[in-house]
Short mmCIF file of C-alpha atoms and ligand atoms in Angstrom, two decimals:
data_model
loop_
_atom_site.label_atom_id
_atom_site.label_comp_id
_atom_site.label_asym_id
_atom_site.label_seq_id
_atom_site.Cartn_x
_atom_site.Cartn_y
_atom_site.Cartn_z
CA MET A 1 34.82 -67.40 4.02
CA MET A 2 35.58 -65.69 0.75
CA LYS A 3 32.83 -63.17 1.44
CA THR A 4 34.12 -62.21 4.91
CA SER A 5 37.67 -61.60 3.71
CA ILE A 6 36.37 -59.37 0.90
CA LEU A 7 34.27 -57.54 3.47
CA ARG A 8 37.28 -57.23 5.75
CA PHE A 9 39.36 -55.94 2.87
CA ILE A 10 36.71 -53.31 2.09
CA LEU A 11 36.59 -52.31 5.76
CA VAL A 12 40.37 -51.88 5.91
CA LEU A 13 40.30 -49.83 2.70
CA ASN A 14 37.56 -47.70 4.18
CA THR A 15 39.50 -47.08 7.37
CA LEU A 16 42.61 -46.20 5.42
CA PHE A 17 40.60 -43.85 3.23
CA LEU A 18 39.05 -42.17 6.28
CA ALA A 19 42.42 -41.81 8.00
CA PHE A 20 43.92 -40.36 4.85
CA ASN A 21 41.06 -37.90 4.59
CA LEU A 22 41.47 -36.84 8.20
CA ILE A 23 45.18 -36.23 7.75
CA GLY A 24 44.37 -34.28 4.62
CA ALA A 25 41.79 -32.14 6.40
CA HIS A 26 44.17 -31.45 9.22
CA SER A 27 47.14 -30.34 7.19
CA SER A 28 45.37 -28.63 4.22
CA MET A 29 48.79 -27.71 2.87
CA ALA A 30 49.11 -26.87 -0.83
CA SER A 31 50.81 -29.76 -2.68
CA ASP A 32 53.64 -27.43 -3.63
CA LEU A 33 54.37 -23.75 -3.08
CA THR A 34 53.30 -22.70 -6.58
CA LYS A 35 49.80 -24.09 -5.83
CA ALA A 36 49.31 -21.94 -2.72
CA ALA A 37 46.13 -19.83 -2.96
CA LEU A 38 47.77 -16.47 -2.30
CA ILE A 39 46.03 -13.10 -2.77
CA PRO A 40 47.58 -10.88 -4.03
CA LYS A 41 49.44 -13.33 -6.25
CA PRO A 42 53.21 -12.86 -5.74
CA VAL A 43 55.55 -11.75 -8.51
CA SER A 44 57.43 -15.05 -8.48
CA ILE A 45 57.17 -18.40 -6.74
CA VAL A 46 59.62 -21.27 -7.08
CA ALA A 47 58.79 -24.55 -5.33
CA SER A 48 61.33 -26.93 -3.85
CA ALA A 49 61.00 -30.35 -2.21
CA GLY A 50 59.75 -30.82 1.32
CA HIS A 51 58.10 -28.50 3.77
CA PHE A 52 58.56 -26.43 6.92
CA GLU A 53 56.50 -27.32 9.94
CA LEU A 54 55.94 -24.83 12.73
CA LYS A 55 56.13 -26.63 16.07
CA ALA A 56 55.87 -25.83 19.76
CA ASN A 57 58.45 -23.35 21.12
CA ALA A 58 59.26 -21.98 17.67
CA VAL A 59 61.35 -18.82 17.65
CA ILE A 60 60.91 -15.62 15.66
CA ARG A 61 64.48 -14.40 15.37
CA ILE A 62 65.13 -10.73 14.54
CA GLU A 63 68.53 -9.35 13.73
CA GLU A 64 69.24 -6.54 16.15
CA LYS A 65 67.38 -4.70 18.86
CA SER A 66 65.25 -2.47 16.68
CA THR A 67 62.05 -1.38 18.40
CA GLU A 68 60.27 -1.32 15.07
CA MET A 69 61.29 -4.90 14.26
CA GLN A 70 60.33 -5.92 17.80
CA LYS A 71 56.87 -4.57 17.06
CA VAL A 72 56.56 -6.31 13.70
CA ALA A 73 57.81 -9.60 15.19
CA GLY A 74 55.33 -9.16 18.04
CA TYR A 75 52.55 -8.71 15.49
CA LEU A 76 53.57 -12.04 13.89
CA SER A 77 53.65 -13.92 17.18
CA GLY A 78 50.25 -12.39 17.96
CA ILE A 79 48.93 -14.02 14.80
CA LEU A 80 50.59 -17.38 15.40
CA ASN A 81 50.07 -18.01 19.10
CA PRO A 82 46.30 -18.18 19.65
CA ALA A 83 45.56 -20.96 17.11
CA THR A 84 48.84 -22.91 17.49
CA GLY A 85 49.15 -22.54 21.25
CA PHE A 86 52.91 -22.72 20.61
CA ASN A 87 54.02 -19.77 22.71
CA VAL A 88 56.23 -18.57 19.84
CA GLN A 89 58.82 -16.17 21.27
CA VAL A 90 60.72 -13.28 19.71
CA GLN A 91 64.51 -13.51 20.03
CA ALA A 92 66.63 -10.44 19.20
CA GLY A 93 70.21 -11.30 18.17
CA GLY A 94 72.11 -14.38 19.28
CA ASP A 95 72.54 -17.65 17.40
CA VAL A 96 69.95 -18.49 14.79
CA PRO A 97 68.20 -21.68 15.96
CA SER A 98 68.98 -24.62 13.67
CA SER A 99 65.31 -25.54 13.24
CA ASN A 100 61.74 -24.41 14.01
CA CYS A 101 62.69 -20.78 13.37
CA ILE A 102 61.17 -17.83 11.52
CA LEU A 103 64.07 -15.54 10.70
CA LEU A 104 63.16 -11.91 9.95
CA VAL A 105 65.91 -9.92 8.23
CA SER A 106 65.27 -6.24 7.65
CA GLY A 107 67.86 -4.07 5.91
CA ALA A 108 68.38 -6.41 2.94
CA LYS A 109 69.56 -3.65 0.52
CA ASN A 110 67.87 -5.33 -2.44
CA ASP A 111 66.78 -2.68 -4.97
CA GLN A 112 64.37 -5.00 -6.71
CA LEU A 113 62.26 -5.28 -3.54
CA GLY A 114 61.79 -1.53 -3.07
CA GLN A 115 59.92 -0.09 -0.09
CA GLU A 116 57.39 -2.88 0.39
CA GLY A 117 58.82 -5.95 -1.29
CA TYR A 118 60.12 -9.06 0.45
CA GLU A 119 61.79 -12.37 -0.23
CA LEU A 120 60.59 -15.48 1.51
CA THR A 121 62.68 -18.65 1.59
CA ILE A 122 61.07 -21.71 3.10
CA THR A 123 63.17 -24.77 3.92
CA LYS A 124 62.68 -27.72 6.23
CA GLU A 125 64.64 -25.89 8.94
CA GLN A 126 63.38 -22.34 8.76
CA ILE A 127 61.31 -19.64 7.18
CA LYS A 128 63.51 -16.72 6.22
CA LEU A 129 61.78 -13.43 5.44
CA GLU A 130 63.99 -10.65 4.11
CA ALA A 131 63.13 -7.08 3.13
CA ASN A 132 64.76 -3.68 2.88
CA ASN A 133 62.83 -2.45 5.90
CA PRO A 134 60.18 -3.46 8.44
CA GLU A 135 57.39 -2.45 6.06
CA GLY A 136 58.43 -5.14 3.60
CA ILE A 137 58.65 -7.62 6.48
CA PHE A 138 55.09 -6.72 7.45
CA ARG A 139 53.82 -7.36 3.90
CA GLY A 140 55.71 -10.68 3.83
CA ILE A 141 54.10 -11.72 7.11
CA GLN A 142 50.73 -11.54 5.34
CA THR A 143 52.06 -14.11 2.88
CA ILE A 144 53.21 -16.42 5.68
CA ARG A 145 49.74 -16.05 7.17
CA GLN A 146 48.08 -17.17 3.95
CA LEU A 147 50.56 -20.02 3.46
CA LEU A 148 49.61 -21.54 6.81
CA PRO A 149 46.40 -23.56 7.10
CA ALA A 150 43.33 -21.28 7.24
CA ARG A 151 42.73 -22.14 10.88
CA ILE A 152 45.71 -19.99 11.80
CA GLU A 153 43.10 -17.20 11.71
CA SER A 154 41.20 -18.75 14.59
CA ARG A 155 41.61 -17.13 18.00
CA GLU A 156 41.12 -20.53 19.64
CA LEU A 157 43.50 -23.45 19.92
CA GLN A 158 43.39 -25.71 16.83
CA GLN A 159 44.69 -29.23 16.31
CA VAL A 160 46.43 -28.77 12.97
CA SER A 161 49.87 -29.58 11.63
CA TRP A 162 51.18 -26.17 10.66
CA LYS A 163 53.03 -26.96 7.45
CA ILE A 164 54.16 -24.74 4.60
CA PRO A 165 55.57 -26.20 1.36
CA ALA A 166 59.19 -25.32 0.68
CA GLY A 167 60.41 -22.86 -1.94
CA THR A 168 61.11 -19.20 -2.58
CA ILE A 169 58.84 -16.20 -3.15
CA VAL A 170 60.10 -12.86 -4.44
CA ASP A 171 57.41 -10.22 -4.28
CA TYR A 172 56.83 -6.47 -4.57
CA PRO A 173 53.89 -4.24 -5.57
CA ALA A 174 53.03 -2.88 -9.01
CA TYR A 175 51.66 0.36 -7.48
CA SER A 176 52.70 2.27 -4.39
CA TYR A 177 49.15 3.44 -3.52
CA ARG A 178 46.72 0.58 -2.85
CA GLY A 179 43.77 1.75 -0.90
CA SER A 180 40.20 1.62 0.16
CA MET A 181 37.91 4.42 1.33
CA LEU A 182 35.44 4.40 4.16
CA ASP A 183 32.66 7.01 4.13
CA VAL A 184 32.10 7.69 7.84
CA ALA A 185 30.06 10.82 7.05
CA ARG A 186 26.85 9.36 5.59
CA HIS A 187 26.82 6.84 8.42
CA PHE A 188 29.22 7.07 11.32
CA PHE A 189 31.33 4.04 12.23
CA GLY A 190 33.10 3.89 15.58
CA PRO A 191 36.82 3.29 16.07
CA ASN A 192 36.47 -0.47 16.56
CA ASP A 193 34.75 -0.81 13.19
CA VAL A 194 37.50 1.25 11.55
CA LYS A 195 40.16 -0.96 13.17
CA ARG A 196 38.43 -4.07 11.88
CA PHE A 197 38.42 -2.49 8.41
CA ILE A 198 42.15 -1.70 8.74
CA ASP A 199 42.94 -5.28 9.80
CA LEU A 200 41.08 -6.71 6.83
CA MET A 201 42.87 -4.35 4.42
CA ALA A 202 46.26 -5.20 5.93
CA ALA A 203 45.70 -8.92 5.35
CA TYR A 204 45.67 -8.20 1.60
CA LYS A 205 48.69 -5.87 1.66
CA MET A 206 46.74 -2.64 1.12
CA ASN A 207 48.55 0.44 2.39
CA ILE A 208 46.11 3.37 2.25
CA LEU A 209 42.89 4.06 4.16
CA HIS A 210 41.11 7.12 2.79
CA MET A 211 38.59 8.40 5.35
CA HIS A 212 35.75 10.54 4.02
CA LEU A 213 35.38 12.61 7.20
CA ALA A 214 32.85 15.29 6.25
CA ASP A 215 29.86 15.52 3.96
CA ASP A 216 26.37 17.04 3.92
CA GLN A 217 25.10 14.57 6.52
CA GLY A 218 27.86 14.81 9.09
CA TRP A 219 31.18 16.23 10.27
CA ARG A 220 33.16 13.46 11.96
CA ILE A 221 36.46 14.90 13.19
CA GLU A 222 37.00 17.18 16.16
CA ILE A 223 38.47 20.55 15.14
CA LYS A 224 39.44 22.38 18.31
CA SER A 225 39.32 25.88 16.76
CA TRP A 226 35.74 25.26 15.52
CA PRO A 227 34.05 23.07 18.16
CA ALA A 228 30.60 23.71 16.66
CA LEU A 229 31.55 21.46 13.74
CA THR A 230 31.17 18.42 15.94
CA GLU A 231 28.84 19.87 18.61
CA ILE A 232 26.27 20.46 15.86
CA GLY A 233 27.54 18.96 12.62
CA SER A 234 28.22 15.44 13.92
CA THR A 235 24.79 14.86 15.44
CA THR A 236 23.03 13.34 12.49
CA GLN A 237 23.52 10.89 9.62
CA VAL A 238 21.58 9.43 6.70
CA GLY A 239 18.21 8.30 7.98
CA GLY A 240 18.37 10.60 11.01
CA GLY A 241 20.42 8.47 13.42
CA LYS A 242 22.55 10.12 16.07
CA GLY A 243 25.81 10.16 14.08
CA GLY A 244 29.02 10.66 16.00
CA PHE A 245 32.59 11.86 15.59
CA TYR A 246 36.20 11.04 16.45
CA THR A 247 37.87 13.19 19.09
CA GLN A 248 41.43 14.10 18.11
CA GLU A 249 42.68 11.55 20.66
CA VAL A 250 40.59 8.77 19.16
CA TYR A 251 41.57 9.78 15.63
CA LYS A 252 45.28 9.82 16.49
CA ASP A 253 44.87 6.34 17.93
CA LEU A 254 43.36 5.21 14.60
CA VAL A 255 46.26 6.80 12.73
CA GLN A 256 48.68 4.90 14.97
CA TYR A 257 46.76 1.63 14.65
CA ALA A 258 46.93 1.99 10.87
CA ALA A 259 50.62 2.99 10.96
CA ASP A 260 51.42 -0.12 13.02
CA ARG A 261 50.04 -2.05 10.02
CA TYR A 262 51.93 0.14 7.53
CA ILE A 263 48.72 1.77 6.39
CA THR A 264 48.61 5.52 5.81
CA ILE A 265 45.37 7.32 6.58
CA VAL A 266 44.37 9.94 4.00
CA PRO A 267 41.82 12.25 5.64
CA GLU A 268 39.25 13.92 3.40
CA ILE A 269 37.24 17.03 4.06
CA ASP A 270 35.04 17.41 1.01
CA MET A 271 34.63 20.97 -0.39
CA PRO A 272 33.28 23.30 -1.68
CA GLY A 273 30.22 21.05 -2.17
CA HIS A 274 29.16 18.25 0.20
CA THR A 275 29.47 20.79 3.02
CA ASN A 276 26.03 21.09 4.58
CA ALA A 277 27.17 19.78 7.98
CA ALA A 278 29.75 22.61 8.16
CA LEU A 279 27.24 25.18 6.86
CA ALA A 280 24.78 24.11 9.58
CA SER A 281 27.46 24.42 12.29
CA VAL A 282 29.33 27.63 11.41
CA PRO A 283 26.91 30.45 10.43
CA GLU A 284 29.63 32.69 8.93
CA LEU A 285 30.21 30.13 6.18
CA ASN A 286 26.85 31.13 4.68
CA PRO A 287 26.15 34.17 2.45
CA ASP A 288 23.71 35.64 5.00
CA ASN A 289 25.50 34.31 8.10
CA GLN A 290 22.48 32.10 8.76
CA PRO A 291 23.18 28.42 9.43
CA THR A 292 21.53 25.84 7.19
CA LYS A 293 19.47 22.98 8.63
CA LEU A 294 21.11 19.64 9.35
CA TYR A 295 20.49 17.15 6.56
CA SER A 296 19.90 13.40 6.72
CA GLY A 297 18.78 12.60 3.16
CA THR A 298 20.90 11.21 0.33
CA ASN A 299 20.84 13.97 -2.30
CA VAL A 300 24.15 15.33 -3.53
CA GLY A 301 25.26 18.58 -5.12
CA PHE A 302 23.08 21.10 -3.23
CA SER A 303 25.55 22.71 -0.81
CA THR A 304 28.54 25.01 -1.31
CA LEU A 305 31.04 27.05 0.64
CA GLN A 306 31.21 30.74 -0.24
CA THR A 307 34.23 30.93 -2.51
CA ASN A 308 34.32 34.75 -2.44
CA LYS A 309 34.31 35.15 1.34
CA GLU A 310 37.67 35.64 3.07
CA PHE A 311 36.22 33.92 6.14
CA THR A 312 35.92 30.66 4.21
CA TYR A 313 39.70 30.45 3.70
CA LYS A 314 40.52 31.35 7.29
CA PHE A 315 38.16 28.58 8.39
CA LEU A 316 39.66 26.12 5.92
CA ASN A 317 43.17 26.96 7.02
CA ASP A 318 42.22 26.18 10.64
CA VAL A 319 40.67 22.86 9.62
CA ILE A 320 43.54 21.83 7.36
CA ARG A 321 46.17 22.95 9.90
CA GLU A 322 44.63 20.79 12.65
CA LEU A 323 44.13 17.87 10.27
CA ALA A 324 47.71 18.12 8.99
CA ALA A 325 49.00 18.07 12.55
CA MET A 326 47.29 14.71 13.09
CA THR A 327 48.43 13.28 9.75
CA PRO A 328 51.89 11.71 9.47
CA GLY A 329 51.13 10.71 5.87
CA PRO A 330 51.86 13.11 2.98
CA TRP A 331 48.31 13.77 1.75
CA ILE A 332 45.19 15.73 2.62
CA HIS A 333 42.18 15.02 0.40
CA VAL A 334 39.96 18.04 -0.26
CA GLY A 335 37.17 16.35 -2.22
CA GLY A 336 36.00 18.76 -4.90
CA ASP A 337 33.40 16.41 -6.42
CA GLU A 338 29.84 17.20 -7.46
CA SER A 339 29.95 20.90 -6.56
CA HIS A 340 26.88 21.44 -8.71
CA VAL A 341 25.81 24.73 -7.10
CA THR A 342 29.27 26.30 -7.21
CA LYS A 343 29.78 28.31 -10.43
CA LYS A 344 32.65 26.98 -12.52
CA GLU A 345 34.37 30.40 -12.44
CA ASP A 346 34.24 30.25 -8.62
CA TYR A 347 35.16 26.58 -8.34
CA ILE A 348 38.41 26.85 -10.31
CA PRO A 349 40.13 29.53 -8.18
CA PHE A 350 38.69 28.00 -5.00
CA VAL A 351 40.51 24.71 -5.63
CA GLU A 352 43.72 26.62 -6.41
CA LYS A 353 43.50 28.55 -3.13
CA VAL A 354 42.82 25.39 -1.18
CA GLN A 355 45.80 23.73 -2.87
CA GLU A 356 47.95 26.61 -1.55
CA ILE A 357 46.56 26.12 1.95
CA VAL A 358 47.31 22.39 1.89
CA LEU A 359 50.87 22.99 0.66
CA ALA A 360 51.42 25.78 3.19
CA ASN A 361 50.50 23.29 5.92
CA GLY A 362 53.18 20.90 4.71
CA LYS A 363 50.94 18.40 2.92
CA LEU A 364 50.18 17.39 -0.67
CA MET A 365 46.69 17.70 -2.10
CA ILE A 366 44.44 14.97 -3.45
CA GLY A 367 41.13 15.92 -5.11
CA TRP A 368 38.41 14.03 -7.00
CA ASP A 369 38.75 14.21 -10.79
CA GLU A 370 36.77 17.48 -11.15
CA THR A 371 39.67 19.35 -9.50
CA THR A 372 41.70 18.96 -12.71
CA LEU A 373 39.73 21.97 -14.03
CA SER A 374 42.04 24.08 -11.85
CA ALA A 375 45.77 24.78 -12.20
CA LEU A 376 47.40 21.95 -10.29
CA LYS A 377 50.90 21.54 -8.91
CA PRO A 378 52.80 18.43 -10.08
CA SER A 379 52.69 17.11 -6.51
CA THR A 380 48.89 17.15 -6.51
CA VAL A 381 47.01 13.92 -7.19
CA ALA A 382 43.64 13.54 -8.91
CA GLN A 383 41.32 10.67 -8.05
CA TYR A 384 39.47 9.42 -11.12
CA TRP A 385 35.95 8.25 -10.32
CA SER A 386 33.65 9.47 -13.04
CA LYS A 387 34.83 11.44 -16.06
CA ALA A 388 37.73 10.08 -18.13
CA GLU A 389 38.25 13.54 -19.66
CA ASN A 390 38.92 14.93 -16.16
CA ALA A 391 41.55 12.25 -15.60
CA THR A 392 43.28 12.85 -18.96
CA ARG A 393 43.22 16.59 -18.33
CA GLY A 394 44.97 15.89 -15.02
CA VAL A 395 47.64 13.86 -16.80
CA SER A 396 48.15 16.66 -19.33
CA LYS A 397 48.70 18.97 -16.35
CA GLY A 398 51.35 16.59 -15.02
CA VAL A 399 49.53 15.17 -12.01
CA LYS A 400 49.30 11.51 -11.06
CA ILE A 401 46.03 9.67 -10.97
CA ILE A 402 44.45 7.37 -8.42
CA MET A 403 42.19 4.94 -10.24
CA SER A 404 38.74 4.55 -8.63
CA PRO A 405 36.45 4.12 -11.64
CA ALA A 406 32.92 3.95 -10.19
CA ALA A 407 31.75 1.29 -12.64
CA LYS A 408 34.63 -1.03 -11.66
CA ALA A 409 35.85 -0.10 -8.20
CA TYR A 410 32.95 1.33 -6.15
CA LEU A 411 32.32 -1.01 -3.25
CA ASP A 412 28.90 0.54 -2.71
CA MET A 413 27.64 -0.67 -6.10
CA LYS A 414 25.33 -3.69 -5.81
CA TYR A 415 26.65 -7.04 -7.05
CA ASN A 416 23.47 -7.67 -9.03
CA PRO A 417 19.84 -6.45 -9.08
CA LYS A 418 18.97 -8.72 -6.13
CA THR A 419 21.61 -7.29 -3.77
CA LYS A 420 19.77 -5.55 -0.91
CA LEU A 421 22.51 -3.14 0.13
CA GLY A 422 24.21 -0.60 -2.07
CA LEU A 423 23.42 1.63 -5.03
CA HIS A 424 23.56 0.96 -8.76
CA TRP A 425 23.94 4.30 -10.50
CA ALA A 426 27.29 3.17 -11.94
CA GLY A 427 26.03 -0.34 -12.70
CA TYR A 428 26.27 -3.71 -10.97
CA ILE A 429 29.72 -4.89 -10.00
CA GLU A 430 29.94 -8.66 -9.76
CA VAL A 431 33.19 -10.03 -8.39
CA ASP A 432 34.58 -10.70 -11.89
CA THR A 433 33.64 -7.23 -13.17
CA GLY A 434 35.46 -5.71 -10.22
CA TYR A 435 38.56 -7.79 -10.96
CA LYS A 436 38.86 -7.69 -14.74
CA TRP A 437 40.44 -4.34 -15.51
CA ASP A 438 43.87 -2.79 -15.71
CA PRO A 439 44.51 0.65 -14.19
CA ALA A 440 47.07 1.31 -16.95
CA GLN A 441 44.68 0.43 -19.80
CA LEU A 442 41.35 1.77 -18.64
CA VAL A 443 41.54 5.35 -19.91
CA PRO A 444 43.10 5.94 -23.33
CA GLY A 445 46.19 8.12 -22.92
CA ILE A 446 46.76 7.16 -19.27
CA THR A 447 49.63 4.73 -18.81
CA LYS A 448 51.15 3.03 -15.77
CA GLU A 449 53.60 5.93 -15.28
CA ASN A 450 50.65 8.31 -14.77
CA VAL A 451 48.97 6.09 -12.22
CA LEU A 452 49.80 6.41 -8.52
CA GLY A 453 47.61 3.46 -7.69
CA VAL A 454 44.19 1.98 -7.10
CA GLU A 455 41.49 2.69 -4.53
CA CYS A 456 38.12 1.04 -3.93
CA PRO A 457 35.79 3.46 -2.11
CA LEU A 458 32.87 2.43 0.08
CA TRP A 459 30.22 5.15 0.23
CA SER A 460 27.85 4.55 3.09
CA GLU A 461 24.43 5.91 2.17
CA THR A 462 22.95 2.38 2.50
CA VAL A 463 25.40 0.87 4.97
CA THR A 464 24.79 1.14 8.71
CA ASN A 465 27.04 -1.34 10.51
CA ILE A 466 30.23 -3.39 10.18
CA SER A 467 28.42 -6.51 9.02
CA GLU A 468 26.85 -4.57 6.14
CA ILE A 469 30.23 -2.99 5.38
CA GLU A 470 31.78 -6.46 5.15
CA PHE A 471 29.07 -7.73 2.81
CA LEU A 472 29.87 -5.06 0.21
CA VAL A 473 33.62 -5.11 0.79
CA PHE A 474 34.03 -8.90 0.66
CA PRO A 475 34.89 -10.61 -1.53
CA ARG A 476 35.65 -7.65 -3.81
CA LEU A 477 38.42 -5.97 -1.79
CA PRO A 478 40.98 -8.77 -2.24
CA GLY A 479 40.54 -8.30 -6.00
CA TYR A 480 41.40 -4.58 -5.85
CA ALA A 481 44.32 -5.42 -3.58
CA GLU A 482 45.59 -7.80 -6.26
CA ILE A 483 45.04 -5.25 -9.06
CA GLY A 484 47.24 -2.84 -7.12
CA TRP A 485 49.92 -5.35 -6.22
CA THR A 486 50.28 -8.09 -8.86
CA PRO A 487 51.80 -7.40 -12.29
CA VAL A 488 49.00 -7.36 -14.86
CA THR A 489 50.79 -10.12 -16.82
CA GLU A 490 50.34 -12.43 -13.81
CA ARG A 491 46.61 -11.83 -13.43
CA THR A 492 43.72 -13.77 -14.95
CA TRP A 493 40.17 -14.14 -13.64
CA GLU A 494 40.29 -17.90 -14.29
CA THR A 495 43.13 -18.46 -11.85
CA TYR A 496 42.13 -15.67 -9.46
CA LYS A 497 38.67 -17.12 -8.91
CA ILE A 498 40.19 -20.40 -7.74
CA ARG A 499 42.46 -18.62 -5.26
CA LEU A 500 39.49 -16.53 -4.10
CA GLY A 501 37.32 -19.63 -3.66
CA ASN A 502 40.06 -21.03 -1.45
CA GLN A 503 39.73 -18.05 0.89
CA ALA A 504 36.24 -19.13 2.01
CA GLU A 505 37.49 -21.03 5.04
CA ARG A 506 39.56 -18.02 6.10
CA PHE A 507 36.60 -15.67 5.64
CA LYS A 508 34.48 -17.95 7.83
CA ILE A 509 37.07 -18.28 10.57
CA MET A 510 37.60 -14.50 10.51
CA HIS A 511 33.80 -14.08 10.80
CA ILE A 512 33.68 -12.00 7.64
CA ASN A 513 30.15 -11.54 6.34
CA TYR A 514 30.96 -12.03 2.65
CA TYR A 515 28.80 -12.22 -0.45
CA PRO A 516 29.06 -15.82 -1.72
CA SER A 517 29.14 -14.92 -5.40
CA GLN A 518 28.09 -17.70 -7.78
CA LYS A 519 30.93 -16.68 -10.07
CA VAL A 520 33.30 -18.35 -7.60
CA SER A 521 33.33 -21.98 -6.44
CA TRP A 522 33.82 -21.57 -2.71
CA LYS A 523 35.83 -24.29 -1.03
C1 TNX B 1 29.15 9.85 -5.89
S1 TNX B 1 32.08 9.43 -5.87
C2 TNX B 1 29.79 10.59 -4.91
C3 TNX B 1 29.43 10.37 -3.50
C4 TNX B 1 28.33 9.36 -3.35
C5 TNX B 1 28.59 8.22 -4.29
C6 TNX B 1 27.63 7.10 -4.15
C7 TNX B 1 32.04 10.88 -5.51
C8 TNX B 1 33.31 11.57 -5.61
N1 TNX B 1 30.86 11.41 -5.15
O1 TNX B 1 29.06 11.59 -2.91
O2 TNX B 1 28.31 8.93 -2.04
O3 TNX B 1 28.51 8.71 -5.60
O4 TNX B 1 28.03 6.00 -4.92
#
């Protein structure tokens, strides 16, 4: 008798425990808002009691009939509807529903929030997202996304209670330029791969995609005044594959896709070195008017444009003019790195002439750190990758710096000696090494005021498809996104690694092929 009732008691306990566990698994809501595993970590989070629960027939309410806000609200419903099955609708104007509502308010006129900041207020009745403009709303939507259970990322219907703990988040970025670079020259990646890359960047509030569009191994963008560039120069890649290129139509579609996610594309044509694909396509670029042979190896520093030929500048003006016409963003990147066979006395005036061409076409110039040898306009930006003295010289010339230190921020560096993909000339970059640095402290003499922002480049000598891209990019990219966004005083590896470990379920649902670093305890 005694025994059976004890057994029964244990059984009941067990059932209760199981039920509790199930509920837990199905809500997976942080216990309070300050515990939410957000990346990048917001500037401030204040928790309050209770939670919001998104339910069927929820409404996304926007203030007035702005086509841009319609688009942003449509993007949000596109994220919410597949997994919830709730048929969330956008409502422009009219009464604000008293419950089950996501209220988007653009035009907040709050100086603290700036161009990209937002304020999120979560109560039992509604989620209110305010910003000065739709861009801030878009960034805030990424926070809502991460506050919801990870299965919101599924494209299939999920049985989950969609709860978010109540409270307020005020958030804005530390740096205005937070980017990644994709080298589509060493290996070509088609538009769908680039869009996937853009979507993954957007989820972590990055706002710049730098595309390395031409190098020794390939020319990847159609230039209508010089069709040979793609007819010949696009036909190979590292390892001898067939390469490829973007027509202007396809490229403009990528620019628009990025712009819809408030990401600016910075196109790069590298020069005067890294130009073999152009030299093989346009004979007049060579000293003897003889084209070079196409190249599919991985050496660097062997090619150069002729800096003393007038033809070179006419050609470059055509290229930059067509590129500028497809670029709504302010910058054209002209490379300038590793021009080992260009004499220094030729390199310096070459960069200055190219700077004039970029400005004359209505754009601002970005160059790799070597370009600081030349006289630079204050509007020009230097991208630090290798030599600190180049970066400090740039600062002394009054230009701003993009921080891409190879030993910290190169996504093509292996994680450790066992990593199959990637290179290791700048060292191994484990996830913690990639995270633990401050753009305003890295180079003596360069302070936050001198820094435009942070960029993590992915060079593609060893990378051939999107799955390989993802393996090198994840999980390091969220860390660079946080370095660019979160105030340095709010960042520590010890707390970051917990938030990162919590992203594992999201990574899996999003089918991201990530490197499961042992430095992180993946949930
Ligand atoms: C150096 S970074 C380069 C690239 C290579 C990369 C490989 C830079 C400005 N130049 O040409 O692809 O190393 O990590």
